[in-house]
Amino acid sequence: MERGAVYSNADLLTWGAANACRIGVDIVTSTDKPAVSVVVPSVGRPTRLFLTLSALCRQITSDQFEVIVVDDSADRRTIADVTDSLDRPLPLRTIHTGGLGAASARNAGARAARGQLLLFLDDDTVADDLVIERHILAHSRNEVTVAHGVVIDLTAFTSAAEPVPPARRLTGLRDRHLELEDLGNLPLAARRLGPRRSFIERTAQAVVADDRYESLRWLLCIGTNTSMPRALFEKVNGFDTHYDRRWGGEDLELGLRLMAAGAQFTSIDATAYHLPLARGDVSQVLPAFWRTVAERQGRPPLAMVGDFLCGDIPLETLAAHLST
């Protein structure tokens, strides 16, 4: 195999995914126009990324997607070590952004995409084997759909730092762990790993279930397990890189602009499991981020989104203020 060439899954089965990744070839499905491009931004979480990619290796629709890992770290070798370790072929390409932040990394992945659908998946989110198939079905009748699947936090890992050196299993509280053997039956494995819905996931379900919150359905545009047509993403110019490396809602801010562009948001039965790390700066970062959004868009009430995400005001209050 030669660097820069394009090979099929049949070639990969002969050559091996690890060797193909090692020399940096573009790996694609049986056609060079996959239905879905899965964009996975990554920085500093190689063990979680290994589990994320290993789960994608086990998708039912193995011939309809490609994976684009966007390496936003300084050390390129880390991602290569992960891809070299995969136990099954995966239609994967890696691009490097070198520390520009989540918004820029996701945009870079979208620009490199061959698929007409974009599925954004974080590097700490392990997808059940039907996730890609369910996202494809969600877009079969509507060209302006934004689909968000179920994301379940596995709280056993909230204090589980990345292993050094990277490992093939992640160990959390009370020696509970997730490894390759668990990926064949994630719902069963999740039962012993502290499954729960995060605040934003519960919010997403609430705005779908209640027509009073129809104008807030952009809150489904959570940065992982969310898909949309590439054309729709490009119509709103993707993620806003004005916020640089700041964290606090660049995904939801995209949802706000998608709704203004006519997107229809839906929740789908496509479950992925999040391997979270606790953050201690939420109460400062979220309000500051949304104050900036409010100033940038000239809509002062948007600053209240940060208050809501911190749990300081209820959903009813947010809806009332944003409707004025």
mmCIF file of C-alpha atoms in Angstrom:
data_model
loop_
_atom_site.group_PDB
_atom_site.id
_atom_site.type_symbol
_atom_site.label_atom_id
_atom_site.label_comp_id
_atom_site.label_asym_id
_atom_site.label_seq_id
_atom_site.Cartn_x
_atom_site.Cartn_y
_atom_site.Cartn_z
ATOM 1 C CA MET A 1 0.000 0.000 0.000
ATOM 2 C CA GLU A 2 1.128 3.513 -0.780
ATOM 3 C CA ARG A 3 0.709 6.682 1.247
ATOM 4 C CA GLY A 4 -2.060 8.904 -0.118
ATOM 5 C CA ALA A 5 -3.814 6.110 -2.017
ATOM 6 C CA VAL A 6 -7.424 5.056 -1.433
ATOM 7 C CA TYR A 7 -8.330 1.459 -0.581
ATOM 8 C CA SER A 8 -11.525 -0.517 -0.059
ATOM 9 C CA ASN A 9 -12.629 -2.621 2.911
ATOM 10 C CA ALA A 10 -11.583 -5.752 0.994
ATOM 11 C CA ASP A 11 -8.047 -4.385 0.740
ATOM 12 C CA LEU A 12 -8.090 -3.598 4.430
ATOM 13 C CA LEU A 13 -9.150 -7.083 5.430
ATOM 14 C CA THR A 14 -6.055 -8.378 3.644
ATOM 15 C CA TRP A 15 -3.663 -5.669 4.790
ATOM 16 C CA GLY A 16 -5.078 -4.926 8.243
ATOM 17 C CA ALA A 17 -6.449 -1.673 9.620
ATOM 18 C CA ALA A 18 -3.480 -1.109 11.898
ATOM 19 C CA ASN A 19 -0.952 -1.201 9.064
ATOM 20 C CA ALA A 20 -3.091 1.026 6.871
ATOM 21 C CA CYS A 21 -3.428 3.601 9.626
ATOM 22 C CA ARG A 22 0.291 3.429 10.354
ATOM 23 C CA ILE A 23 1.301 4.665 6.910
ATOM 24 C CA GLY A 24 -1.412 7.295 6.824
ATOM 25 C CA VAL A 25 -3.504 6.120 3.870
ATOM 26 C CA ASP A 26 -7.077 7.302 3.364
ATOM 27 C CA ILE A 27 -9.366 4.433 4.291
ATOM 28 C CA VAL A 28 -12.835 4.535 2.727
ATOM 29 C CA THR A 29 -15.840 2.264 2.317
ATOM 30 C CA SER A 30 -16.694 0.360 -0.847
ATOM 31 C CA THR A 31 -17.548 3.689 -2.483
ATOM 32 C CA ASP A 32 -15.892 7.024 -1.910
ATOM 33 C CA LYS A 33 -19.303 8.577 -1.179
ATOM 34 C CA PRO A 34 -20.371 7.176 2.195
ATOM 35 C CA ALA A 35 -23.817 8.081 3.491
ATOM 36 C CA VAL A 36 -22.466 9.437 6.780
ATOM 37 C CA SER A 37 -19.250 11.102 7.893
ATOM 38 C CA VAL A 38 -18.688 10.635 11.625
ATOM 39 C CA VAL A 39 -16.641 13.578 12.911
ATOM 40 C CA VAL A 40 -14.728 12.825 16.121
ATOM 41 C CA PRO A 41 -12.681 15.727 17.548
ATOM 42 C CA SER A 42 -10.088 14.532 20.029
ATOM 43 C CA VAL A 43 -7.524 15.933 22.399
ATOM 44 C CA GLY A 44 -5.775 14.215 25.297
ATOM 45 C CA ARG A 45 -8.131 11.262 25.820
ATOM 46 C CA PRO A 46 -6.537 8.319 23.995
ATOM 47 C CA THR A 47 -8.097 5.535 26.065
ATOM 48 C CA ARG A 48 -11.565 6.989 25.727
ATOM 49 C CA LEU A 49 -10.919 7.545 22.012
ATOM 50 C CA PHE A 50 -9.821 3.922 21.626
ATOM 51 C CA LEU A 51 -13.129 2.728 23.083
ATOM 52 C CA THR A 52 -15.078 5.246 20.979
ATOM 53 C CA LEU A 53 -13.456 4.073 17.737
ATOM 54 C CA SER A 54 -13.672 0.410 18.712
ATOM 55 C CA ALA A 55 -17.439 0.796 19.132
ATOM 56 C CA LEU A 56 -17.660 2.342 15.656
ATOM 57 C CA CYS A 57 -15.845 -0.737 14.309
ATOM 58 C CA ARG A 58 -18.871 -2.733 15.470
ATOM 59 C CA GLN A 59 -21.629 -0.742 13.746
ATOM 60 C CA ILE A 60 -24.288 -2.723 11.862
ATOM 61 C CA THR A 61 -24.023 -0.433 8.817
ATOM 62 C CA SER A 62 -20.305 -0.964 8.384
ATOM 63 C CA ASP A 63 -20.296 -0.087 4.679
ATOM 64 C CA GLN A 64 -22.179 3.226 4.827
ATOM 65 C CA PHE A 65 -19.939 5.528 6.827
ATOM 66 C CA GLU A 66 -16.485 6.970 7.252
ATOM 67 C CA VAL A 67 -14.838 8.265 10.410
ATOM 68 C CA ILE A 68 -12.826 11.463 10.525
ATOM 69 C CA VAL A 69 -10.765 11.841 13.688
ATOM 70 C CA VAL A 70 -9.736 15.454 14.160
ATOM 71 C CA ASP A 71 -6.595 15.522 16.268
ATOM 72 C CA ASP A 72 -6.553 18.850 18.105
ATOM 73 C CA SER A 73 -3.534 17.976 20.239
ATOM 74 C CA ALA A 74 0.108 18.878 19.805
ATOM 75 C CA ASP A 75 1.395 15.282 19.761
ATOM 76 C CA ARG A 76 0.366 13.560 16.521
ATOM 77 C CA ARG A 77 1.758 10.233 17.648
ATOM 78 C CA THR A 78 -0.945 9.792 20.301
ATOM 79 C CA ILE A 79 -3.767 9.401 17.772
ATOM 80 C CA ALA A 80 -1.628 7.146 15.590
ATOM 81 C CA ASP A 81 -1.030 4.861 18.565
ATOM 82 C CA VAL A 82 -4.789 4.605 19.082
ATOM 83 C CA THR A 83 -5.636 3.831 15.471
ATOM 84 C CA ASP A 84 -2.815 1.294 15.292
ATOM 85 C CA SER A 85 -4.433 -0.555 18.212
ATOM 86 C CA LEU A 86 -7.888 -1.075 16.654
ATOM 87 C CA ASP A 87 -8.821 -4.740 16.403
ATOM 88 C CA ARG A 88 -11.074 -4.443 13.335
ATOM 89 C CA PRO A 89 -11.038 -2.503 10.054
ATOM 90 C CA LEU A 90 -12.531 0.979 10.233
ATOM 91 C CA PRO A 91 -13.013 3.477 7.377
ATOM 92 C CA LEU A 92 -10.985 6.188 9.082
ATOM 93 C CA ARG A 93 -8.995 9.280 8.236
ATOM 94 C CA THR A 94 -7.115 11.550 10.616
ATOM 95 C CA ILE A 95 -6.590 15.272 10.203
ATOM 96 C CA HIS A 96 -4.682 17.598 12.510
ATOM 97 C CA THR A 97 -5.699 21.038 13.774
ATOM 98 C CA GLY A 98 -3.057 21.542 16.453
ATOM 99 C CA GLY A 99 -4.993 23.075 19.330
ATOM 100 C CA LEU A 100 -7.559 25.413 17.759
ATOM 101 C CA GLY A 101 -10.434 24.253 19.967
ATOM 102 C CA ALA A 102 -13.614 22.211 19.576
ATOM 103 C CA ALA A 103 -15.439 24.500 17.140
ATOM 104 C CA SER A 104 -12.527 24.712 14.708
ATOM 105 C CA ALA A 105 -11.835 20.985 15.011
ATOM 106 C CA ARG A 106 -15.412 20.048 14.184
ATOM 107 C CA ASN A 107 -15.460 22.471 11.260
ATOM 108 C CA ALA A 108 -12.259 20.944 9.913
ATOM 109 C CA GLY A 109 -13.782 17.487 10.136
ATOM 110 C CA ALA A 110 -16.902 18.648 8.322
ATOM 111 C CA ARG A 111 -14.815 20.192 5.534
ATOM 112 C CA ALA A 112 -13.023 16.888 5.043
ATOM 113 C CA ALA A 113 -16.259 14.890 5.004
ATOM 114 C CA ARG A 114 -17.361 12.904 1.961
ATOM 115 C CA GLY A 115 -20.793 11.995 3.313
ATOM 116 C CA GLN A 116 -23.954 14.007 2.794
ATOM 117 C CA LEU A 117 -24.776 13.542 6.481
ATOM 118 C CA LEU A 118 -22.558 14.676 9.339
ATOM 119 C CA LEU A 119 -22.676 12.834 12.645
ATOM 120 C CA PHE A 120 -20.770 14.561 15.431
ATOM 121 C CA LEU A 121 -19.473 12.230 18.119
ATOM 122 C CA ASP A 122 -17.122 13.197 20.933
ATOM 123 C CA ASP A 123 -14.012 11.157 21.671
ATOM 124 C CA ASP A 124 -15.513 9.974 24.968
ATOM 125 C CA THR A 125 -18.822 8.663 23.604
ATOM 126 C CA VAL A 126 -19.230 4.951 22.909
ATOM 127 C CA ALA A 127 -21.984 4.244 20.379
ATOM 128 C CA ASP A 128 -24.298 1.252 20.441
ATOM 129 C CA ASP A 129 -24.105 -0.813 17.246
ATOM 130 C CA LEU A 130 -27.314 0.648 15.759
ATOM 131 C CA VAL A 131 -26.440 4.328 16.163
ATOM 132 C CA ILE A 132 -25.349 5.076 12.599
ATOM 133 C CA GLU A 133 -28.222 3.096 11.071
ATOM 134 C CA ARG A 134 -30.743 5.032 13.206
ATOM 135 C CA HIS A 135 -29.241 8.372 12.214
ATOM 136 C CA ILE A 136 -29.461 7.467 8.527
ATOM 137 C CA LEU A 137 -33.142 6.570 8.936
ATOM 138 C CA ALA A 138 -33.839 9.854 10.735
ATOM 139 C CA HIS A 139 -32.862 11.798 7.618
ATOM 140 C CA SER A 140 -34.701 9.689 5.052
ATOM 141 C CA ARG A 141 -37.691 12.035 4.645
ATOM 142 C CA ASN A 142 -36.503 15.510 5.535
ATOM 143 C CA GLU A 143 -33.554 17.547 4.297
ATOM 144 C CA VAL A 144 -33.574 19.952 7.248
ATOM 145 C CA THR A 145 -33.578 17.486 10.143
ATOM 146 C CA VAL A 146 -31.187 17.754 13.062
ATOM 147 C CA ALA A 147 -31.314 14.420 14.909
ATOM 148 C CA HIS A 148 -30.052 13.827 18.420
ATOM 149 C CA GLY A 149 -29.749 10.359 19.892
ATOM 150 C CA VAL A 150 -29.855 9.336 23.518
ATOM 151 C CA VAL A 151 -26.672 9.968 25.514
ATOM 152 C CA ILE A 152 -26.288 8.201 28.842
ATOM 153 C CA ASP A 153 -23.528 9.222 31.228
ATOM 154 C CA LEU A 154 -21.633 6.357 32.855
ATOM 155 C CA THR A 155 -20.920 8.049 36.165
ATOM 156 C CA ALA A 156 -18.417 5.425 37.302
ATOM 157 C CA PHE A 157 -15.884 7.325 35.180
ATOM 158 C CA THR A 158 -16.457 10.924 36.311
ATOM 159 C CA SER A 159 -13.208 10.885 38.282
ATOM 160 C CA ALA A 160 -11.355 8.426 36.030
ATOM 161 C CA ALA A 161 -8.344 10.263 34.646
ATOM 162 C CA GLU A 162 -6.860 9.067 31.374
ATOM 163 C CA PRO A 163 -4.470 6.148 31.959
ATOM 164 C CA VAL A 164 -0.778 6.869 31.388
ATOM 165 C CA PRO A 165 0.300 5.231 29.184
ATOM 166 C CA PRO A 166 -2.993 4.810 27.277
ATOM 167 C CA ALA A 167 -4.795 1.526 27.874
ATOM 168 C CA ARG A 168 -7.344 -0.700 26.155
ATOM 169 C CA ARG A 169 -9.739 -0.452 29.099
ATOM 170 C CA LEU A 170 -10.972 2.400 31.274
ATOM 171 C CA THR A 171 -11.219 1.828 35.011
ATOM 172 C CA GLY A 172 -13.472 3.913 37.224
ATOM 173 C CA LEU A 173 -14.837 3.958 40.759
ATOM 174 C CA ARG A 174 -14.684 0.717 42.760
ATOM 175 C CA ASP A 175 -12.627 -0.898 40.000
ATOM 176 C CA ARG A 176 -15.551 -0.890 37.575
ATOM 177 C CA HIS A 177 -14.290 -0.875 34.020
ATOM 178 C CA LEU A 178 -15.199 -0.785 30.338
ATOM 179 C CA GLU A 179 -13.213 -2.813 27.814
ATOM 180 C CA LEU A 180 -13.499 -4.289 24.320
ATOM 181 C CA GLU A 181 -15.487 -7.313 25.458
ATOM 182 C CA ASP A 182 -18.225 -5.011 26.777
ATOM 183 C CA LEU A 183 -18.856 -3.365 23.412
ATOM 184 C CA GLY A 184 -20.890 -6.319 22.158
ATOM 185 C CA ASN A 185 -23.586 -5.635 24.754
ATOM 186 C CA LEU A 186 -23.310 -2.035 25.918
ATOM 187 C CA PRO A 187 -26.769 -1.846 27.561
ATOM 188 C CA LEU A 188 -25.796 -4.730 29.843
ATOM 189 C CA ALA A 189 -22.376 -3.273 30.627
ATOM 190 C CA ALA A 190 -23.886 0.139 31.370
ATOM 191 C CA ARG A 191 -26.021 -1.235 34.203
ATOM 192 C CA ARG A 192 -22.969 -1.652 36.440
ATOM 193 C CA LEU A 193 -21.369 1.667 35.453
ATOM 194 C CA GLY A 194 -23.759 4.173 37.030
ATOM 195 C CA PRO A 195 -25.983 5.130 34.071
ATOM 196 C CA ARG A 196 -27.822 8.450 34.244
ATOM 197 C CA ARG A 197 -29.051 11.251 31.993
ATOM 198 C CA SER A 198 -27.168 14.536 32.306
ATOM 199 C CA PHE A 199 -28.968 17.823 32.891
ATOM 200 C CA ILE A 200 -28.750 18.850 29.240
ATOM 201 C CA GLU A 201 -29.978 15.419 28.127
ATOM 202 C CA ARG A 202 -32.996 15.690 30.418
ATOM 203 C CA THR A 203 -33.595 19.166 29.033
ATOM 204 C CA ALA A 204 -33.470 17.857 25.463
ATOM 205 C CA GLN A 205 -36.125 15.285 26.271
ATOM 206 C CA ALA A 206 -38.288 17.910 27.983
ATOM 207 C CA VAL A 207 -38.336 20.312 25.030
ATOM 208 C CA VAL A 208 -39.269 17.472 22.665
ATOM 209 C CA ALA A 209 -42.048 16.171 24.887
ATOM 210 C CA ASP A 210 -43.797 19.502 25.543
ATOM 211 C CA ASP A 211 -45.093 21.700 22.715
ATOM 212 C CA ARG A 212 -44.767 24.741 24.985
ATOM 213 C CA TYR A 213 -41.022 24.497 24.447
ATOM 214 C CA GLU A 214 -41.053 24.043 20.681
ATOM 215 C CA SER A 215 -39.065 27.261 20.244
ATOM 216 C CA LEU A 216 -36.320 25.790 22.463
ATOM 217 C CA ARG A 217 -35.762 22.595 20.509
ATOM 218 C CA TRP A 218 -32.408 23.917 19.378
ATOM 219 C CA LEU A 219 -31.306 22.672 22.816
ATOM 220 C CA LEU A 220 -31.196 19.210 21.201
ATOM 221 C CA CYS A 221 -28.101 20.274 19.265
ATOM 222 C CA ILE A 222 -25.780 18.657 21.791
ATOM 223 C CA GLY A 223 -22.260 18.154 20.489
ATOM 224 C CA THR A 224 -22.236 14.357 20.613
ATOM 225 C CA ASN A 225 -24.562 11.818 18.958
ATOM 226 C CA THR A 226 -26.079 14.570 16.814
ATOM 227 C CA SER A 227 -26.437 14.481 13.029
ATOM 228 C CA MET A 228 -27.504 16.854 10.274
ATOM 229 C CA PRO A 229 -27.216 17.217 6.500
ATOM 230 C CA ARG A 230 -23.864 18.625 5.495
ATOM 231 C CA ALA A 231 -25.656 21.188 3.295
ATOM 232 C CA LEU A 232 -27.593 22.485 6.299
ATOM 233 C CA PHE A 233 -24.415 22.710 8.375
ATOM 234 C CA GLU A 234 -22.716 24.661 5.595
ATOM 235 C CA LYS A 235 -25.732 26.939 5.184
ATOM 236 C CA VAL A 236 -25.137 28.385 8.665
ATOM 237 C CA ASN A 237 -21.322 28.333 8.275
ATOM 238 C CA GLY A 238 -20.817 25.592 10.836
ATOM 239 C CA PHE A 239 -19.608 26.177 14.364
ATOM 240 C CA ASP A 240 -18.770 29.758 15.258
ATOM 241 C CA THR A 241 -15.015 29.929 15.791
ATOM 242 C CA HIS A 242 -15.328 33.427 17.285
ATOM 243 C CA TYR A 243 -15.380 31.745 20.689
ATOM 244 C CA ASP A 244 -11.884 30.301 20.131
ATOM 245 C CA ARG A 245 -11.077 27.583 22.683
ATOM 246 C CA ARG A 246 -13.769 28.618 25.122
ATOM 247 C CA TRP A 247 -16.053 25.839 26.304
ATOM 248 C CA GLY A 248 -19.661 26.328 27.314
ATOM 249 C CA GLY A 249 -22.083 25.804 24.472
ATOM 250 C CA GLU A 250 -20.677 26.145 20.965
ATOM 251 C CA ASP A 251 -22.874 23.165 20.051
ATOM 252 C CA LEU A 252 -26.069 24.745 21.391
ATOM 253 C CA GLU A 253 -25.181 28.057 19.761
ATOM 254 C CA LEU A 254 -24.993 26.191 16.453
ATOM 255 C CA GLY A 255 -28.449 24.786 17.194
ATOM 256 C CA LEU A 256 -29.783 28.285 17.714
ATOM 257 C CA ARG A 257 -28.634 29.329 14.236
ATOM 258 C CA LEU A 258 -29.837 26.074 12.682
ATOM 259 C CA MET A 259 -33.330 26.697 14.024
ATOM 260 C CA ALA A 260 -33.284 30.222 12.589
ATOM 261 C CA ALA A 261 -32.360 28.634 9.238
ATOM 262 C CA GLY A 262 -35.432 26.379 9.335
ATOM 263 C CA ALA A 263 -34.031 23.196 10.842
ATOM 264 C CA GLN A 264 -36.400 20.717 12.444
ATOM 265 C CA PHE A 265 -35.074 19.012 15.555
ATOM 266 C CA THR A 266 -35.920 15.460 16.526
ATOM 267 C CA SER A 267 -34.921 12.979 19.200
ATOM 268 C CA ILE A 268 -34.167 9.458 17.967
ATOM 269 C CA ASP A 269 -33.674 6.032 19.502
ATOM 270 C CA ALA A 270 -29.921 5.811 18.986
ATOM 271 C CA THR A 271 -28.085 5.287 22.255
ATOM 272 C CA ALA A 272 -24.498 6.207 23.015
ATOM 273 C CA TYR A 273 -22.695 6.061 26.344
ATOM 274 C CA HIS A 274 -20.663 9.003 27.606
ATOM 275 C CA LEU A 275 -17.488 8.446 29.624
ATOM 276 C CA PRO A 276 -17.508 11.809 31.426
ATOM 277 C CA LEU A 277 -14.850 13.639 33.379
ATOM 278 C CA ALA A 278 -16.107 16.020 36.043
ATOM 279 C CA ARG A 279 -15.481 19.733 35.481
ATOM 280 C CA GLY A 280 -15.140 22.183 38.338
ATOM 281 C CA ASP A 281 -15.544 25.441 36.405
ATOM 282 C CA VAL A 282 -19.092 25.080 35.068
ATOM 283 C CA SER A 283 -20.634 27.820 37.202
ATOM 284 C CA GLN A 284 -18.157 30.388 35.848
ATOM 285 C CA VAL A 285 -17.698 29.223 32.255
ATOM 286 C CA LEU A 286 -21.296 28.728 31.153
ATOM 287 C CA PRO A 287 -22.629 32.185 32.147
ATOM 288 C CA ALA A 288 -19.573 33.896 30.622
ATOM 289 C CA PHE A 289 -19.952 31.993 27.347
ATOM 290 C CA TRP A 290 -23.626 32.845 26.976
ATOM 291 C CA ARG A 291 -23.094 36.492 27.844
ATOM 292 C CA THR A 292 -20.699 36.569 24.897
ATOM 293 C CA VAL A 293 -23.289 34.879 22.658
ATOM 294 C CA ALA A 294 -25.903 37.431 23.723
ATOM 295 C CA GLU A 295 -23.577 40.315 22.894
ATOM 296 C CA ARG A 296 -22.511 38.780 19.585
ATOM 297 C CA GLN A 297 -26.077 38.160 18.432
ATOM 298 C CA GLY A 298 -27.525 41.354 19.891
ATOM 299 C CA ARG A 299 -30.076 39.428 21.979
ATOM 300 C CA PRO A 300 -29.567 40.180 25.690
ATOM 301 C CA PRO A 301 -32.020 37.472 26.876
ATOM 302 C CA LEU A 302 -29.692 34.792 25.496
ATOM 303 C CA ALA A 303 -27.409 35.453 28.458
ATOM 304 C CA MET A 304 -29.997 33.604 30.536
ATOM 305 C CA VAL A 305 -29.139 30.338 28.782
ATOM 306 C CA GLY A 306 -26.002 30.212 30.918
ATOM 307 C CA ASP A 307 -28.067 30.720 34.065
ATOM 308 C CA PHE A 308 -30.402 27.930 33.004
ATOM 309 C CA LEU A 309 -27.566 25.509 32.246
ATOM 310 C CA CYS A 310 -26.173 26.169 35.727
ATOM 311 C CA GLY A 311 -29.563 25.299 37.224
ATOM 312 C CA ASP A 312 -30.266 28.831 38.444
ATOM 313 C CA ILE A 313 -33.551 29.320 36.564
ATOM 314 C CA PRO A 314 -36.189 26.808 35.388
ATOM 315 C CA LEU A 315 -36.952 25.971 31.783
ATOM 316 C CA GLU A 316 -40.250 27.866 31.974
ATOM 317 C CA THR A 317 -38.455 31.088 32.852
ATOM 318 C CA LEU A 318 -35.948 30.682 30.038
ATOM 319 C CA ALA A 319 -38.730 30.028 27.531
ATOM 320 C CA ALA A 320 -40.647 33.094 28.672
ATOM 321 C CA HIS A 321 -37.659 35.424 28.383
ATOM 322 C CA LEU A 322 -36.523 34.128 24.990
ATOM 323 C CA SER A 323 -40.018 34.485 23.546
ATOM 324 C CA THR A 324 -40.089 38.243 24.154
#
